[in-house]
mmCIF file of C-alpha atoms in Angstrom:
data_model
loop_
_atom_site.group_PDB
_atom_site.id
_atom_site.type_symbol
_atom_site.label_atom_id
_atom_site.label_comp_id
_atom_site.label_asym_id
_atom_site.label_seq_id
_atom_site.Cartn_x
_atom_site.Cartn_y
_atom_site.Cartn_z
ATOM 1 C CA MET A 279 -8.993 -33.780 -14.716
ATOM 2 C CA HIS A 280 -7.983 -31.604 -17.631
ATOM 3 C CA LYS A 281 -5.258 -29.154 -16.675
ATOM 4 C CA PRO A 282 -4.343 -26.144 -18.817
ATOM 5 C CA ASP A 283 -0.776 -26.395 -20.124
ATOM 6 C CA SER A 284 1.814 -23.805 -19.171
ATOM 7 C CA HIS A 285 1.675 -22.207 -22.625
ATOM 8 C CA SER A 286 -2.060 -21.519 -22.234
ATOM 9 C CA VAL A 287 -1.523 -20.108 -18.741
ATOM 10 C CA ASN A 288 1.283 -17.816 -19.925
ATOM 11 C CA LEU A 289 -0.816 -16.676 -22.866
ATOM 12 C CA ALA A 290 -3.767 -15.899 -20.593
ATOM 13 C CA ALA A 291 -1.499 -14.044 -18.163
ATOM 14 C CA ALA A 292 0.032 -11.989 -20.981
ATOM 15 C CA PHE A 293 -3.402 -11.155 -22.346
ATOM 16 C CA GLY A 294 -4.607 -10.132 -18.878
ATOM 17 C CA PHE A 295 -1.539 -7.941 -18.360
ATOM 18 C CA VAL A 296 -1.980 -6.183 -21.719
ATOM 19 C CA LEU A 297 -5.682 -5.663 -21.012
ATOM 20 C CA LEU A 298 -4.951 -4.231 -17.542
ATOM 21 C CA ALA A 299 -2.250 -1.930 -18.933
ATOM 22 C CA GLY A 300 -4.643 -0.686 -21.602
ATOM 23 C CA VAL A 301 -7.352 0.041 -19.033
ATOM 24 C CA LEU A 302 -4.918 1.897 -16.758
ATOM 25 C CA ILE A 303 -3.670 4.039 -19.660
ATOM 26 C CA VAL A 304 -7.108 4.939 -20.999
ATOM 27 C CA LEU A 305 -8.919 5.258 -17.664
ATOM 28 C CA PRO A 306 -8.008 8.878 -16.688
ATOM 29 C CA HIS A 307 -9.318 10.203 -20.021
ATOM 30 C CA LEU A 308 -12.771 8.828 -19.176
ATOM 31 C CA LEU A 309 -12.989 10.621 -15.832
ATOM 32 C CA SER A 310 -13.745 14.149 -14.671
ATOM 33 C CA PHE A 311 -11.043 16.407 -13.189
ATOM 34 C CA SER A 312 -11.986 15.604 -9.584
ATOM 35 C CA GLN A 313 -12.122 11.889 -10.372
ATOM 36 C CA GLN A 314 -8.662 12.112 -11.928
ATOM 37 C CA GLU A 315 -7.367 13.566 -8.650
ATOM 38 C CA VAL A 316 -8.937 10.668 -6.759
ATOM 39 C CA LEU A 317 -7.271 8.291 -9.203
ATOM 40 C CA VAL A 318 -3.846 9.781 -8.417
ATOM 41 C CA LEU A 319 -4.399 9.282 -4.681
ATOM 42 C CA LEU A 320 -5.671 5.755 -5.309
ATOM 43 C CA VAL A 321 -2.456 4.791 -7.125
ATOM 44 C CA ILE A 322 -0.395 6.230 -4.263
ATOM 45 C CA ASN A 323 -2.504 4.292 -1.738
ATOM 46 C CA VAL A 324 -1.927 1.070 -3.696
ATOM 47 C CA LEU A 325 1.816 1.474 -3.083
ATOM 48 C CA LEU A 326 1.157 2.331 0.570
ATOM 49 C CA VAL A 327 -0.948 -0.740 1.331
ATOM 50 C CA CYS A 328 1.327 -3.105 -0.637
ATOM 51 C CA SER A 329 4.332 -1.839 1.288
ATOM 52 C CA TYR A 330 2.414 -2.519 4.493
ATOM 53 C CA ARG A 331 1.736 -6.085 3.404
ATOM 54 C CA LEU A 332 5.483 -6.752 3.156
ATOM 55 C CA LEU A 333 5.778 -6.187 6.896
ATOM 56 C CA THR A 334 2.781 -8.411 7.633
ATOM 57 C CA LEU A 335 4.583 -11.303 5.895
ATOM 58 C CA THR A 336 6.668 -11.653 9.053
ATOM 59 C CA GLY A 337 3.505 -11.883 11.136
ATOM 60 C CA GLU A 338 3.777 -8.400 12.667
ATOM 61 C CA TRP A 339 1.128 -5.713 12.223
ATOM 62 C CA SER A 340 2.283 -2.167 12.853
ATOM 63 C CA LEU A 341 0.236 0.905 13.734
ATOM 64 C CA ALA A 342 2.983 3.299 12.673
ATOM 65 C CA HIS A 343 2.824 2.866 8.912
ATOM 66 C CA ALA A 344 0.841 6.064 8.286
ATOM 67 C CA VAL A 345 3.425 7.999 10.310
ATOM 68 C CA ILE A 346 6.241 6.301 8.384
ATOM 69 C CA MET A 347 4.547 7.538 5.209
ATOM 70 C CA GLY A 348 4.530 10.986 6.849
ATOM 71 C CA VAL A 349 8.274 10.757 7.489
ATOM 72 C CA GLY A 350 8.793 10.339 3.759
ATOM 73 C CA ALA A 351 6.411 13.201 2.995
ATOM 74 C CA TYR A 352 7.937 15.624 5.522
ATOM 75 C CA THR A 353 11.526 14.777 4.611
ATOM 76 C CA SER A 354 10.944 15.114 0.891
ATOM 77 C CA ALA A 355 9.046 18.383 1.358
ATOM 78 C CA LEU A 356 11.724 19.888 3.623
ATOM 79 C CA VAL A 357 14.650 18.782 1.465
ATOM 80 C CA ALA A 358 13.013 20.208 -1.657
ATOM 81 C CA LYS A 359 11.784 23.428 -0.042
ATOM 82 C CA LYS A 360 14.536 24.328 2.437
ATOM 83 C CA LEU A 361 17.562 22.930 0.601
ATOM 84 C CA SER A 362 16.284 23.461 -2.962
ATOM 85 C CA VAL A 363 17.159 19.880 -3.871
ATOM 86 C CA PRO A 364 15.483 18.660 -7.105
ATOM 87 C CA VAL A 365 12.172 16.992 -6.307
ATOM 88 C CA PRO A 366 13.060 13.535 -7.699
ATOM 89 C CA LEU A 367 16.143 13.417 -5.440
ATOM 90 C CA ALA A 368 14.108 14.785 -2.534
ATOM 91 C CA MET A 369 11.646 11.921 -2.999
ATOM 92 C CA LEU A 370 14.453 9.387 -2.757
ATOM 93 C CA ALA A 371 15.714 11.199 0.347
ATOM 94 C CA GLY A 372 12.228 10.971 1.870
ATOM 95 C CA ALA A 373 11.962 7.254 1.158
ATOM 96 C CA SER A 374 15.460 6.653 2.519
ATOM 97 C CA MET A 375 14.733 8.613 5.692
ATOM 98 C CA ALA A 376 11.562 6.552 6.242
ATOM 99 C CA GLY A 377 13.649 3.386 5.913
ATOM 100 C CA PHE A 378 16.260 4.769 8.312
ATOM 101 C CA ILE A 379 13.641 5.687 10.936
ATOM 102 C CA ALA A 380 12.207 2.170 10.630
ATOM 103 C CA PHE A 381 15.713 0.786 11.151
ATOM 104 C CA LEU A 382 16.092 2.810 14.373
ATOM 105 C CA LEU A 383 12.621 1.824 15.596
ATOM 106 C CA SER A 384 13.292 -1.851 14.948
ATOM 107 C CA PHE A 385 15.698 -2.088 17.906
ATOM 108 C CA PRO A 386 13.087 -1.382 20.609
ATOM 109 C CA LEU A 387 10.039 -2.640 18.698
ATOM 110 C CA PHE A 388 11.292 -6.074 17.710
ATOM 111 C CA ARG A 389 12.040 -6.886 21.301
ATOM 112 C CA MET A 390 8.277 -7.377 21.408
ATOM 113 C CA LYS A 391 5.835 -9.487 19.439
ATOM 114 C CA GLY A 392 2.147 -9.637 18.659
ATOM 115 C CA PHE A 393 -0.083 -7.329 20.684
ATOM 116 C CA TYR A 394 2.840 -5.648 22.462
ATOM 117 C CA PHE A 395 4.519 -4.856 19.131
ATOM 118 C CA LEU A 396 1.236 -3.431 17.857
ATOM 119 C CA ILE A 397 0.805 -1.072 20.803
ATOM 120 C CA ALA A 398 4.475 -0.104 20.903
ATOM 121 C CA SER A 399 4.428 0.745 17.191
ATOM 122 C CA PHE A 400 1.427 2.998 17.792
ATOM 123 C CA ALA A 401 3.238 4.780 20.658
ATOM 124 C CA ALA A 402 6.405 5.217 18.591
ATOM 125 C CA GLY A 403 4.410 6.590 15.681
ATOM 126 C CA GLU A 404 2.587 9.072 17.902
ATOM 127 C CA VAL A 405 5.888 10.329 19.340
ATOM 128 C CA ILE A 406 7.094 11.092 15.816
ATOM 129 C CA ARG A 407 3.805 12.625 14.707
ATOM 130 C CA LEU A 408 3.458 14.828 17.788
ATOM 131 C CA SER A 409 7.029 16.079 17.324
ATOM 132 C CA TRP A 410 5.808 17.643 14.065
ATOM 133 C CA LYS A 411 3.270 19.599 16.172
ATOM 134 C CA TRP A 412 5.742 20.645 18.854
ATOM 135 C CA SER A 413 5.809 24.442 19.080
ATOM 136 C CA ASP A 414 9.600 24.596 19.489
ATOM 137 C CA LEU A 415 9.958 22.889 16.119
ATOM 138 C CA THR A 416 7.344 24.942 14.298
ATOM 139 C CA PHE A 417 10.072 26.736 12.337
ATOM 140 C CA LEU A 418 10.961 23.360 10.819
ATOM 141 C CA PHE A 419 7.782 21.289 10.601
ATOM 142 C CA GLY A 420 5.213 24.097 10.616
ATOM 143 C CA GLY A 421 3.426 22.945 13.790
ATOM 144 C CA PRO A 422 -0.234 21.839 13.557
ATOM 145 C CA LYS A 423 -0.619 23.677 10.227
ATOM 146 C CA GLY A 424 2.185 21.673 8.677
ATOM 147 C CA ILE A 425 4.155 22.622 5.578
ATOM 148 C CA LYS A 426 2.616 24.512 2.679
ATOM 149 C CA ARG A 427 3.787 25.498 -0.783
ATOM 150 C CA ILE A 428 5.755 22.317 -1.281
ATOM 151 C CA PRO A 429 7.520 22.380 -4.664
ATOM 152 C CA ALA A 430 5.729 20.390 -7.334
ATOM 153 C CA PHE A 431 7.360 17.777 -9.519
ATOM 154 C CA PRO A 432 9.258 19.692 -12.248
ATOM 155 C CA ASP A 433 8.044 19.746 -15.810
ATOM 156 C CA PHE A 434 9.700 17.342 -18.202
ATOM 157 C CA LEU A 435 9.979 18.771 -21.729
ATOM 158 C CA THR A 436 6.383 19.920 -22.327
ATOM 159 C CA ILE A 437 4.806 17.623 -19.731
ATOM 160 C CA ASP A 438 3.240 19.574 -16.867
ATOM 161 C CA PHE A 439 3.049 17.294 -13.829
ATOM 162 C CA TYR A 440 0.744 19.740 -12.104
ATOM 163 C CA GLU A 441 -1.986 18.250 -14.279
ATOM 164 C CA PRO A 442 -3.629 15.218 -12.601
ATOM 165 C CA VAL A 443 -3.446 13.056 -15.730
ATOM 166 C CA ASN A 444 0.286 13.603 -16.167
ATOM 167 C CA TYR A 445 0.987 13.074 -12.470
ATOM 168 C CA TYR A 446 -1.155 9.937 -12.583
ATOM 169 C CA TYR A 447 1.077 8.483 -15.308
ATOM 170 C CA LEU A 448 4.172 9.422 -13.298
ATOM 171 C CA CYS A 449 2.751 7.709 -10.196
ATOM 172 C CA LEU A 450 1.700 4.725 -12.291
ATOM 173 C CA VAL A 451 5.275 4.186 -13.494
ATOM 174 C CA VAL A 452 6.794 4.675 -10.025
ATOM 175 C CA VAL A 453 4.232 2.403 -8.365
ATOM 176 C CA ALA A 454 4.513 -0.274 -11.068
ATOM 177 C CA VAL A 455 8.303 -0.429 -10.641
ATOM 178 C CA SER A 456 7.899 -0.451 -6.843
ATOM 179 C CA LEU A 457 5.337 -3.262 -6.955
ATOM 180 C CA LEU A 458 7.634 -5.275 -9.202
ATOM 181 C CA ILE A 459 10.440 -4.883 -6.659
ATOM 182 C CA LEU A 460 8.135 -5.801 -3.772
ATOM 183 C CA TYR A 461 6.922 -8.835 -5.711
ATOM 184 C CA ARG A 462 10.457 -9.985 -6.458
ATOM 185 C CA ILE A 463 11.406 -9.556 -2.800
ATOM 186 C CA GLU A 464 8.442 -11.695 -1.734
ATOM 187 C CA LYS A 465 9.308 -14.442 -4.225
ATOM 188 C CA SER A 466 13.007 -14.380 -3.335
ATOM 189 C CA ARG A 467 14.722 -16.407 -0.630
ATOM 190 C CA ILE A 468 14.361 -13.406 1.674
ATOM 191 C CA GLY A 469 10.596 -13.368 1.141
ATOM 192 C CA LEU A 470 10.341 -17.092 1.824
ATOM 193 C CA THR A 471 12.223 -16.499 5.061
ATOM 194 C CA PHE A 472 9.675 -13.816 5.997
ATOM 195 C CA HIS A 473 6.935 -16.423 5.577
ATOM 196 C CA ALA A 474 8.890 -18.962 7.612
ATOM 197 C CA ILE A 475 9.325 -16.469 10.455
ATOM 198 C CA HIS A 476 5.589 -15.770 10.372
ATOM 199 C CA TRP A 477 4.527 -19.385 10.741
ATOM 200 C CA GLN A 478 7.423 -21.018 12.590
ATOM 201 C CA ASP A 479 9.758 -18.425 14.075
ATOM 202 C CA LYS A 480 11.188 -20.776 16.722
ATOM 203 C CA LEU A 481 11.871 -23.432 14.109
ATOM 204 C CA ALA A 482 13.500 -20.826 11.863
ATOM 205 C CA GLU A 483 15.741 -19.737 14.742
ATOM 206 C CA SER A 484 16.667 -23.338 15.443
ATOM 207 C CA VAL A 485 18.125 -23.691 11.941
ATOM 208 C CA GLY A 486 20.154 -20.496 12.229
ATOM 209 C CA VAL A 487 17.807 -17.826 10.866
ATOM 210 C CA ASN A 488 18.319 -14.477 12.584
ATOM 211 C CA THR A 489 14.638 -13.534 12.981
ATOM 212 C CA PHE A 490 15.419 -10.065 14.346
ATOM 213 C CA ARG A 491 17.510 -9.244 11.304
ATOM 214 C CA TYR A 492 14.861 -10.438 8.853
ATOM 215 C CA ARG A 493 12.033 -8.644 10.670
ATOM 216 C CA THR A 494 14.126 -5.479 10.571
ATOM 217 C CA LEU A 495 14.749 -6.006 6.871
ATOM 218 C CA ALA A 496 11.009 -6.329 6.193
ATOM 219 C CA PHE A 497 10.311 -3.225 8.289
ATOM 220 C CA VAL A 498 12.949 -1.153 6.468
ATOM 221 C CA PHE A 499 11.853 -2.270 2.992
ATOM 222 C CA SER A 500 8.184 -1.597 3.751
ATOM 223 C CA ALA A 501 9.039 1.788 5.284
ATOM 224 C CA PHE A 502 11.097 2.800 2.242
ATOM 225 C CA PHE A 503 8.157 2.295 -0.104
ATOM 226 C CA ALA A 504 5.704 3.858 2.359
ATOM 227 C CA GLY A 505 8.012 6.888 2.485
ATOM 228 C CA LEU A 506 8.067 6.983 -1.307
ATOM 229 C CA ALA A 507 4.263 6.981 -1.292
ATOM 230 C CA GLY A 508 4.349 9.883 1.176
ATOM 231 C CA ALA A 509 6.757 11.820 -1.061
ATOM 232 C CA LEU A 510 4.522 11.290 -4.100
ATOM 233 C CA TYR A 511 1.590 12.554 -2.044
ATOM 234 C CA ALA A 512 3.370 15.626 -0.667
ATOM 235 C CA HIS A 513 4.591 16.915 -4.024
ATOM 236 C CA TYR A 514 1.180 16.419 -5.599
ATOM 237 C CA VAL A 515 -1.022 17.950 -2.904
ATOM 238 C CA GLY A 516 1.479 20.719 -2.089
ATOM 239 C CA ALA A 517 0.682 20.826 1.647
ATOM 240 C CA ILE A 518 0.959 18.336 4.508
ATOM 241 C CA ALA A 519 -0.005 18.459 8.184
ATOM 242 C CA PRO A 520 0.405 16.046 11.136
ATOM 243 C CA ASN A 521 -3.281 15.103 11.182
ATOM 244 C CA ARG A 522 -2.961 13.707 7.659
ATOM 245 C CA PHE A 523 -0.923 10.855 9.173
ATOM 246 C CA SER A 524 -3.019 10.251 12.283
ATOM 247 C CA VAL A 525 -4.272 6.956 13.673
ATOM 248 C CA GLU A 526 -7.470 7.408 11.676
ATOM 249 C CA GLU A 527 -5.463 7.146 8.459
ATOM 250 C CA MET A 528 -3.650 4.145 9.912
ATOM 251 C CA VAL A 529 -6.980 2.430 10.510
ATOM 252 C CA TYR A 530 -7.873 2.913 6.841
ATOM 253 C CA ILE A 531 -4.643 1.155 5.812
ATOM 254 C CA LEU A 532 -5.497 -1.738 8.129
ATOM 255 C CA ILE A 533 -9.017 -2.007 6.734
ATOM 256 C CA TRP A 534 -7.772 -1.945 3.130
ATOM 257 C CA ALA A 535 -5.407 -4.819 3.948
ATOM 258 C CA ILE A 536 -7.873 -6.871 6.015
ATOM 259 C CA VAL A 537 -10.864 -6.452 3.688
ATOM 260 C CA GLY A 538 -8.714 -7.181 0.621
ATOM 261 C CA GLY A 539 -6.746 -9.978 2.290
ATOM 262 C CA THR A 540 -3.000 -10.404 2.772
ATOM 263 C CA ALA A 541 -2.477 -14.002 1.655
ATOM 264 C CA THR A 542 -1.776 -12.941 -1.924
ATOM 265 C CA PHE A 543 0.134 -10.056 -3.451
ATOM 266 C CA TYR A 544 -2.982 -8.657 -5.096
ATOM 267 C CA GLY A 545 -5.249 -8.923 -2.039
ATOM 268 C CA PRO A 546 -4.487 -5.469 -0.540
ATOM 269 C CA ILE A 547 -4.770 -3.925 -4.022
ATOM 270 C CA ILE A 548 -8.291 -5.317 -4.372
ATOM 271 C CA GLY A 549 -9.121 -3.944 -0.926
ATOM 272 C CA VAL A 550 -7.962 -0.388 -1.549
ATOM 273 C CA VAL A 551 -9.483 -0.243 -5.053
ATOM 274 C CA VAL A 552 -12.897 -1.588 -4.006
ATOM 275 C CA LEU A 553 -13.155 0.570 -0.884
ATOM 276 C CA THR A 554 -12.046 3.684 -2.750
ATOM 277 C CA ILE A 555 -14.659 3.076 -5.439
ATOM 278 C CA VAL A 556 -17.332 2.531 -2.801
ATOM 279 C CA ASN A 557 -16.235 5.648 -0.952
ATOM 280 C CA GLU A 558 -15.925 7.928 -3.970
ATOM 281 C CA ILE A 559 -18.918 6.689 -5.955
ATOM 282 C CA VAL A 560 -21.469 5.226 -3.532
ATOM 283 C CA LEU A 561 -20.976 7.382 -0.436
ATOM 284 C CA ARG A 562 -20.301 10.553 -2.411
ATOM 285 C CA SER A 563 -23.368 10.065 -4.612
ATOM 286 C CA LEU A 564 -25.447 9.575 -1.466
ATOM 287 C CA GLY A 565 -23.898 12.699 0.071
ATOM 288 C CA VAL A 566 -22.713 10.861 3.178
ATOM 289 C CA GLU A 567 -18.900 11.040 2.855
ATOM 290 C CA GLU A 568 -18.677 12.096 6.506
ATOM 291 C CA MET A 569 -20.024 8.667 7.407
ATOM 292 C CA ARG A 570 -16.928 7.029 5.918
ATOM 293 C CA PRO A 571 -15.458 5.892 9.310
ATOM 294 C CA MET A 572 -18.761 4.318 10.344
ATOM 295 C CA PHE A 573 -19.149 2.647 6.969
ATOM 296 C CA TYR A 574 -15.592 1.331 7.008
ATOM 297 C CA GLY A 575 -16.091 -0.019 10.527
ATOM 298 C CA ALA A 576 -19.259 -1.847 9.526
ATOM 299 C CA LEU A 577 -17.595 -3.202 6.407
ATOM 300 C CA LEU A 578 -14.652 -4.469 8.460
ATOM 301 C CA ILE A 579 -16.963 -6.369 10.826
ATOM 302 C CA ILE A 580 -18.918 -7.851 7.916
ATOM 303 C CA ALA A 581 -15.711 -8.902 6.172
ATOM 304 C CA ILE A 582 -14.346 -10.599 9.303
ATOM 305 C CA LEU A 583 -17.645 -12.443 9.902
ATOM 306 C CA PHE A 584 -18.504 -13.523 6.365
ATOM 307 C CA LEU A 585 -15.258 -13.196 4.406
ATOM 308 C CA PRO A 586 -12.439 -13.853 6.898
ATOM 309 C CA ASN A 587 -9.850 -14.397 4.141
ATOM 310 C CA GLY A 588 -10.733 -11.127 2.432
ATOM 311 C CA LEU A 589 -11.964 -10.281 -1.047
ATOM 312 C CA GLU A 590 -8.990 -12.126 -2.516
ATOM 313 C CA SER A 591 -10.660 -15.419 -1.517
ATOM 314 C CA LEU A 592 -13.380 -14.678 -4.080
ATOM 315 C CA VAL A 593 -10.902 -14.727 -6.970
ATOM 316 C CA PRO A 594 -10.398 -18.548 -7.036
ATOM 317 C CA LYS A 595 -14.177 -19.018 -6.754
ATOM 318 C CA ILE A 596 -14.760 -16.703 -9.701
ATOM 319 C CA LYS A 597 -12.095 -18.569 -11.702
ATOM 320 C CA ARG A 598 -13.771 -21.911 -10.931
ATOM 321 C CA LEU A 599 -17.121 -20.417 -11.912
ATOM 322 C CA PHE A 600 -15.819 -19.343 -15.324
ATOM 323 C CA ARG A 601 -14.052 -22.649 -15.845
ATOM 324 C CA GLY A 602 -17.309 -24.462 -15.017
ATOM 325 C CA ARG A 603 -19.158 -22.385 -17.600
ATOM 326 C CA ASP A 604 -16.415 -23.012 -20.106
ATOM 327 C CA LYS A 605 -16.760 -26.733 -19.547
ATOM 328 C CA GLU A 606 -20.527 -26.503 -19.902
ATOM 329 C CA GLY A 607 -20.042 -24.639 -23.167
ATOM 330 C CA ASN A 608 -17.687 -27.405 -24.325
ATOM 331 C CA GLY A 609 -19.687 -30.278 -22.885
ATOM 332 C CA SER A 610 -18.476 -32.749 -25.476
ATOM 333 C CA LEU A 611 -14.945 -32.313 -24.156
ATOM 334 C CA ALA A 612 -15.738 -32.969 -20.505
ATOM 335 C CA SER A 613 -17.061 -36.101 -18.955
ATOM 336 C CA PRO A 614 -19.536 -35.908 -16.021
ATOM 337 C CA GLN A 615 -16.751 -36.951 -13.628
ATOM 338 C CA VAL A 616 -14.458 -34.187 -14.893
ATOM 339 C CA ALA A 617 -17.164 -31.566 -14.616
ATOM 340 C CA GLU A 618 -17.962 -32.775 -11.080
#
């Protein structure tokens, strides 16, 4: 069978990267103002769901990730508003606090596995989220109404980040760098250990791997980037409230990951992009946005029944389809046995 050489593969990858970069740069200028705002939130959600995938590499699925995002949002908002810290530093503080909270939670949570971890993570997340509503702490967190008038990202030279297009480019740079870091972590020895713990945790322990330490590491890394996503959200929207980080939002993160698939790095990205397009174009054009939970639930069931490995499993099939057409178009180069 004819196999493409590495030079051809690298060339195709470079061409695909340049094409994707060009699309991402031009895209906001082809959209309306409201669509540009959706695009900003979509980029932030890409970081959120990719950070969640890092935790799933160890085999654990948390129900606290939306709240962890909220920790980053609340911390960044409070540090910028109450302490007048510059917003970029406040964002880093928010991400760091999210990682620190994950570190503290890891001690009780990673004493459990599977279903028990899932439920315990939900309970821990609700304790944090409800503390933001607690009346005695209203002076700090704003109670059920949350925090308003959060400082926006400061202007840089003549660039006004209050404009959706400019903030989109800012988010694009931050998310691209974050995804690169997440990708390098996954491909590193640490990432391979995450995979080993997922599939053979007892075997990994038998050869000296401290599974608790590596699960904690995955939890802290994923929380840091979820907190960064929360900080980007808070300083763009300008107001946050506890209900923004409720279990309903957590379910959306789960559905993005499951429908997109978590076997590959790009699987969750496909999930969040496709579902956002369906939600913002199909449901909105039909005037049934309020049916989003029902639609997402139905889509989740359909995906589990007919596409258990997620939308990412379609990518190799599409590649084989194009390769088959290419071979048909160059029939003189392929024998019947090669073309199968």
